[in-house]
PDB file of C-alpha atoms and ligand atoms in Angstrom:
ATOM      1  CA  MET A  54       0.000   0.000   0.000  1.00  0.00           C
ATOM      2  CA  THR A  55       1.191   3.500  -0.741  1.00  0.00           C
ATOM      3  CA  SER A  56       1.575   6.132   1.970  1.00  0.00           C
ATOM      4  CA  GLU A  57      -1.431   7.952   0.533  1.00  0.00           C
ATOM      5  CA  GLU A  58      -3.546   4.794   0.758  1.00  0.00           C
ATOM      6  CA  LEU A  59      -2.473   4.114   4.341  1.00  0.00           C
ATOM      7  CA  VAL A  60      -3.186   7.674   5.476  1.00  0.00           C
ATOM      8  CA  GLU A  61      -6.598   7.586   3.761  1.00  0.00           C
ATOM      9  CA  ARG A  62      -7.368   4.295   5.482  1.00  0.00           C
ATOM     10  CA  ALA A  63      -6.332   5.847   8.821  1.00  0.00           C
ATOM     11  CA  GLU A  64      -8.651   8.784   8.142  1.00  0.00           C
ATOM     12  CA  ALA A  65     -11.530   6.372   7.566  1.00  0.00           C
ATOM     13  CA  ALA A  66     -10.646   4.456  10.757  1.00  0.00           C
ATOM     14  CA  ALA A  67     -10.592   7.653  12.820  1.00  0.00           C
ATOM     15  CA  VAL A  68     -14.414   7.778  12.849  1.00  0.00           C
ATOM     16  CA  ASN A  69     -14.203   5.024  15.495  1.00  0.00           C
ATOM     17  CA  ALA A  70     -12.000   7.073  17.814  1.00  0.00           C
ATOM     18  CA  TYR A  71     -13.243   7.311  21.383  1.00  0.00           C
ATOM     19  CA  ALA A  72     -12.350  10.928  22.102  1.00  0.00           C
ATOM     20  CA  PRO A  73     -15.147  12.481  24.183  1.00  0.00           C
ATOM     21  CA  TYR A  74     -12.742  14.733  26.118  1.00  0.00           C
ATOM     22  CA  SER A  75     -10.590  16.236  23.375  1.00  0.00           C
ATOM     23  CA  ASN A  76     -13.000  15.666  20.468  1.00  0.00           C
ATOM     24  CA  TYR A  77      -9.804  15.115  18.467  1.00  0.00           C
ATOM     25  CA  ARG A  78     -10.093  11.905  16.458  1.00  0.00           C
ATOM     26  CA  VAL A  79      -6.894  10.166  15.403  1.00  0.00           C
ATOM     27  CA  GLY A  80      -6.513   7.067  13.247  1.00  0.00           C
ATOM     28  CA  ALA A  81      -3.504   4.913  12.410  1.00  0.00           C
ATOM     29  CA  SER A  82      -3.279   2.043   9.916  1.00  0.00           C
ATOM     30  CA  LEU A  83      -0.388  -0.367  10.214  1.00  0.00           C
ATOM     31  CA  LEU A  84       0.728  -2.605   7.336  1.00  0.00           C
ATOM     32  CA  ALA A  85       2.507  -5.777   8.445  1.00  0.00           C
ATOM     33  CA  ARG A  86       5.070  -7.333   6.109  1.00  0.00           C
ATOM     34  CA  ASP A  87       2.761 -10.349   5.673  1.00  0.00           C
ATOM     35  CA  GLY A  88       0.079  -8.066   4.223  1.00  0.00           C
ATOM     36  CA  ARG A  89      -2.218  -7.800   7.234  1.00  0.00           C
ATOM     37  CA  VAL A  90      -3.463  -4.314   8.096  1.00  0.00           C
ATOM     38  CA  PHE A  91      -4.350  -3.205  11.623  1.00  0.00           C
ATOM     39  CA  ASP A  92      -6.342  -0.030  12.239  1.00  0.00           C
ATOM     40  CA  GLY A  93      -6.091   1.859  15.530  1.00  0.00           C
ATOM     41  CA  VAL A  94      -7.793   4.890  17.058  1.00  0.00           C
ATOM     42  CA  ASN A  95      -7.200   7.024  20.110  1.00  0.00           C
ATOM     43  CA  VAL A  96      -9.104   5.769  23.160  1.00  0.00           C
ATOM     44  CA  GLU A  97      -9.471   8.374  25.892  1.00  0.00           C
ATOM     45  CA  ASN A  98     -10.373   7.991  29.547  1.00  0.00           C
ATOM     46  CA  ALA A  99     -11.920  10.242  32.186  1.00  0.00           C
ATOM     47  CA  ALA A 100      -8.604   9.898  34.011  1.00  0.00           C
ATOM     48  CA  TYR A 101      -6.947  11.819  31.176  1.00  0.00           C
ATOM     49  CA  PRO A 102      -3.359  10.452  31.273  1.00  0.00           C
ATOM     50  CA  LEU A 103      -4.691   6.916  30.843  1.00  0.00           C
ATOM     51  CA  GLY A 104      -5.818   7.597  27.290  1.00  0.00           C
ATOM     52  CA  VAL A 105      -4.095   5.731  24.467  1.00  0.00           C
ATOM     53  CA  CYS A 106      -2.941   7.161  21.145  1.00  0.00           C
ATOM     54  CA  ALA A 107      -4.103   5.710  17.840  1.00  0.00           C
ATOM     55  CA  GLU A 108      -0.594   4.580  16.868  1.00  0.00           C
ATOM     56  CA  ARG A 109      -0.193   2.587  20.066  1.00  0.00           C
ATOM     57  CA  THR A 110      -3.629   1.020  19.622  1.00  0.00           C
ATOM     58  CA  ALA A 111      -2.670  -0.130  16.120  1.00  0.00           C
ATOM     59  CA  ILE A 112       0.666  -1.518  17.329  1.00  0.00           C
ATOM     60  CA  ALA A 113      -1.001  -3.255  20.299  1.00  0.00           C
ATOM     61  CA  LYS A 114      -3.544  -4.842  17.965  1.00  0.00           C
ATOM     62  CA  ALA A 115      -0.778  -6.101  15.683  1.00  0.00           C
ATOM     63  CA  ALA A 116       1.272  -7.379  18.643  1.00  0.00           C
ATOM     64  CA  SER A 117      -1.787  -9.206  19.960  1.00  0.00           C
ATOM     65  CA  GLU A 118      -2.050 -11.036  16.639  1.00  0.00           C
ATOM     66  CA  GLY A 119       1.601 -12.116  16.718  1.00  0.00           C
ATOM     67  CA  VAL A 120       3.359  -9.341  14.805  1.00  0.00           C
ATOM     68  CA  ARG A 121       6.858  -8.594  16.185  1.00  0.00           C
ATOM     69  CA  PRO A 122       9.255  -5.648  15.855  1.00  0.00           C
ATOM     70  CA  GLY A 123      10.803  -5.625  12.382  1.00  0.00           C
ATOM     71  CA  GLU A 124       7.703  -7.200  10.828  1.00  0.00           C
ATOM     72  CA  VAL A 125       5.935  -3.901  10.119  1.00  0.00           C
ATOM     73  CA  GLU A 126       6.377  -2.392   6.684  1.00  0.00           C
ATOM     74  CA  ALA A 127       4.590   0.909   7.201  1.00  0.00           C
ATOM     75  CA  ILE A 128       2.122   2.960   9.209  1.00  0.00           C
ATOM     76  CA  GLY A 129      -0.148   5.780   8.058  1.00  0.00           C
ATOM     77  CA  ILE A 130      -1.444   8.279  10.601  1.00  0.00           C
ATOM     78  CA  THR A 131      -3.989  11.081  10.358  1.00  0.00           C
ATOM     79  CA  ALA A 132      -1.527  13.548  11.933  1.00  0.00           C
ATOM     80  CA  SER A 133       2.077  13.830  13.070  1.00  0.00           C
ATOM     81  CA  PRO A 134       2.898  11.295  15.815  1.00  0.00           C
ATOM     82  CA  CYS A 135       3.564  12.552  19.347  1.00  0.00           C
ATOM     83  CA  GLY A 136       6.942  12.062  21.024  1.00  0.00           C
ATOM     84  CA  GLY A 137       5.845   9.017  23.018  1.00  0.00           C
ATOM     85  CA  CYS A 138       4.500   7.333  19.897  1.00  0.00           C
ATOM     86  CA  ARG A 139       7.791   8.018  18.117  1.00  0.00           C
ATOM     87  CA  GLN A 140       9.500   5.872  20.752  1.00  0.00           C
ATOM     88  CA  TRP A 141       6.991   3.098  20.024  1.00  0.00           C
ATOM     89  CA  LEU A 142       7.551   3.447  16.269  1.00  0.00           C
ATOM     90  CA  HIS A 143      11.293   3.133  16.922  1.00  0.00           C
ATOM     91  CA  GLU A 144      10.853   0.005  19.074  1.00  0.00           C
ATOM     92  CA  TRP A 145       8.809  -1.623  16.322  1.00  0.00           C
ATOM     93  CA  ARG A 146      11.351  -0.681  13.637  1.00  0.00           C
ATOM     94  CA  ILE A 147       8.612   0.468  11.282  1.00  0.00           C
ATOM     95  CA  GLY A 148      10.138   0.996   7.865  1.00  0.00           C
ATOM     96  CA  ARG A 149       7.984   3.861   6.651  1.00  0.00           C
ATOM     97  CA  VAL A 150       5.952   6.356   8.665  1.00  0.00           C
ATOM     98  CA  SER A 151       3.551   8.660   6.856  1.00  0.00           C
ATOM     99  CA  PHE A 152       1.041  11.192   8.076  1.00  0.00           C
ATOM    100  CA  ARG A 153      -1.151  14.044   6.906  1.00  0.00           C
ATOM    101  CA  ARG A 154       0.398  17.464   7.482  1.00  0.00           C
ATOM    102  CA  ALA A 155      -1.774  20.418   8.489  1.00  0.00           C
ATOM    103  CA  ASP A 156      -1.440  21.779   4.935  1.00  0.00           C
ATOM    104  CA  GLY A 157      -2.940  18.549   3.547  1.00  0.00           C
ATOM    105  CA  SER A 158       0.260  17.104   2.085  1.00  0.00           C
ATOM    106  CA  ILE A 159       1.588  13.674   3.066  1.00  0.00           C
ATOM    107  CA  ALA A 160       4.823  13.472   5.041  1.00  0.00           C
ATOM    108  CA  GLU A 161       6.917  10.306   4.762  1.00  0.00           C
ATOM    109  CA  TYR A 162       9.847   9.322   6.993  1.00  0.00           C
ATOM    110  CA  GLY A 163      11.868   6.362   8.118  1.00  0.00           C
ATOM    111  CA  ALA A 164      10.986   5.761  11.807  1.00  0.00           C
ATOM    112  CA  ASP A 165      14.462   6.668  13.005  1.00  0.00           C
ATOM    113  CA  GLU A 166      14.358   9.987  11.193  1.00  0.00           C
ATOM    114  CA  LEU A 167      11.551  10.958  13.567  1.00  0.00           C
ATOM    115  CA  LEU A 168      13.663  10.294  16.645  1.00  0.00           C
ATOM    116  CA  PRO A 169      17.380  10.940  16.217  1.00  0.00           C
ATOM    117  CA  ASP A 170      19.934   9.569  18.692  1.00  0.00           C
ATOM    118  CA  THR A 171      17.260   7.240  19.964  1.00  0.00           C
ATOM    119  CA  TRP A 172      17.339   5.793  23.426  1.00  0.00           C
ATOM    120  CA  ASP A 173      17.522   1.990  23.654  1.00  0.00           C
ATOM    121  CA  LEU A 174      17.587  -0.142  26.778  1.00  0.00           C
ATOM    122  CA  PRO A 175      21.278  -0.980  27.330  1.00  0.00           C
ATOM    123  CA  GLY A 176      21.924  -4.578  26.339  1.00  0.00           C
ATOM    124  CA  SER A 177      18.748  -4.911  24.309  1.00  0.00           C
TER     125      SER A 177
HETATM  126  N1  THU B 733      -3.209  11.520  19.953  1.00  0.00           N
HETATM  127  C1  THU B 733      -2.975  10.391  19.211  1.00  0.00           C
HETATM  128  O1  THU B 733      -3.832   9.508  19.137  1.00  0.00           O
HETATM  129  N2  THU B 733      -1.778  10.270  18.588  1.00  0.00           N
HETATM  130  C2  THU B 733      -0.780  11.209  18.610  1.00  0.00           C
HETATM  131  O2  THU B 733       0.309  10.971  18.117  1.00  0.00           O
HETATM  132  C3  THU B 733      -1.057  12.525  19.220  1.00  0.00           C
HETATM  133  C4  THU B 733      -2.236  12.589  20.105  1.00  0.00           C
HETATM  134  C5  THU B 733      -4.485  11.630  20.664  1.00  0.00           C
HETATM  135  C6  THU B 733      -4.379  11.502  22.153  1.00  0.00           C
HETATM  136  C7  THU B 733      -5.625  12.206  22.618  1.00  0.00           C
HETATM  137  O3  THU B 733      -6.691  11.282  22.632  1.00  0.00           O
HETATM  138  C8  THU B 733      -5.879  13.247  21.542  1.00  0.00           C
HETATM  139  O4  THU B 733      -5.061  12.894  20.441  1.00  0.00           O
HETATM  140  C9  THU B 733      -5.568  14.666  21.972  1.00  0.00           C
HETATM  141  O5  THU B 733      -4.294  14.763  22.479  1.00  0.00           O
END
């Protein structure tokens, strides 16, 4: 799938976001190397810090179905990923990260471009 297709799929998925507090709906569509696609949305909570971002939902869905770091070809997101999600994208060694910029264009990066000099657990 192209970056455009993944971002458009994420935009369609975002209608399922559970975002009653921010009213900001985010979607993320993850393409595994075996061809499976996992859609995620942000899921908020009345205890605000417990909310989960769309990217992490998509990764957690993929992990739950057996996908491992290095087995993800690409992810498309409705907007630029937050700092915490960039650490998740790094952990999962996602080859291509794309998202919709505020001006409507599609941004495309390698995961490590989004988080230079990345922190890794020593020995891992
Ligand atoms: N959000 C995401 O889902 N992904 C991001 O990368 C940035 C922020 C969500 C979290 C929260 O539900 C809402 O956007 C407002 O911060």
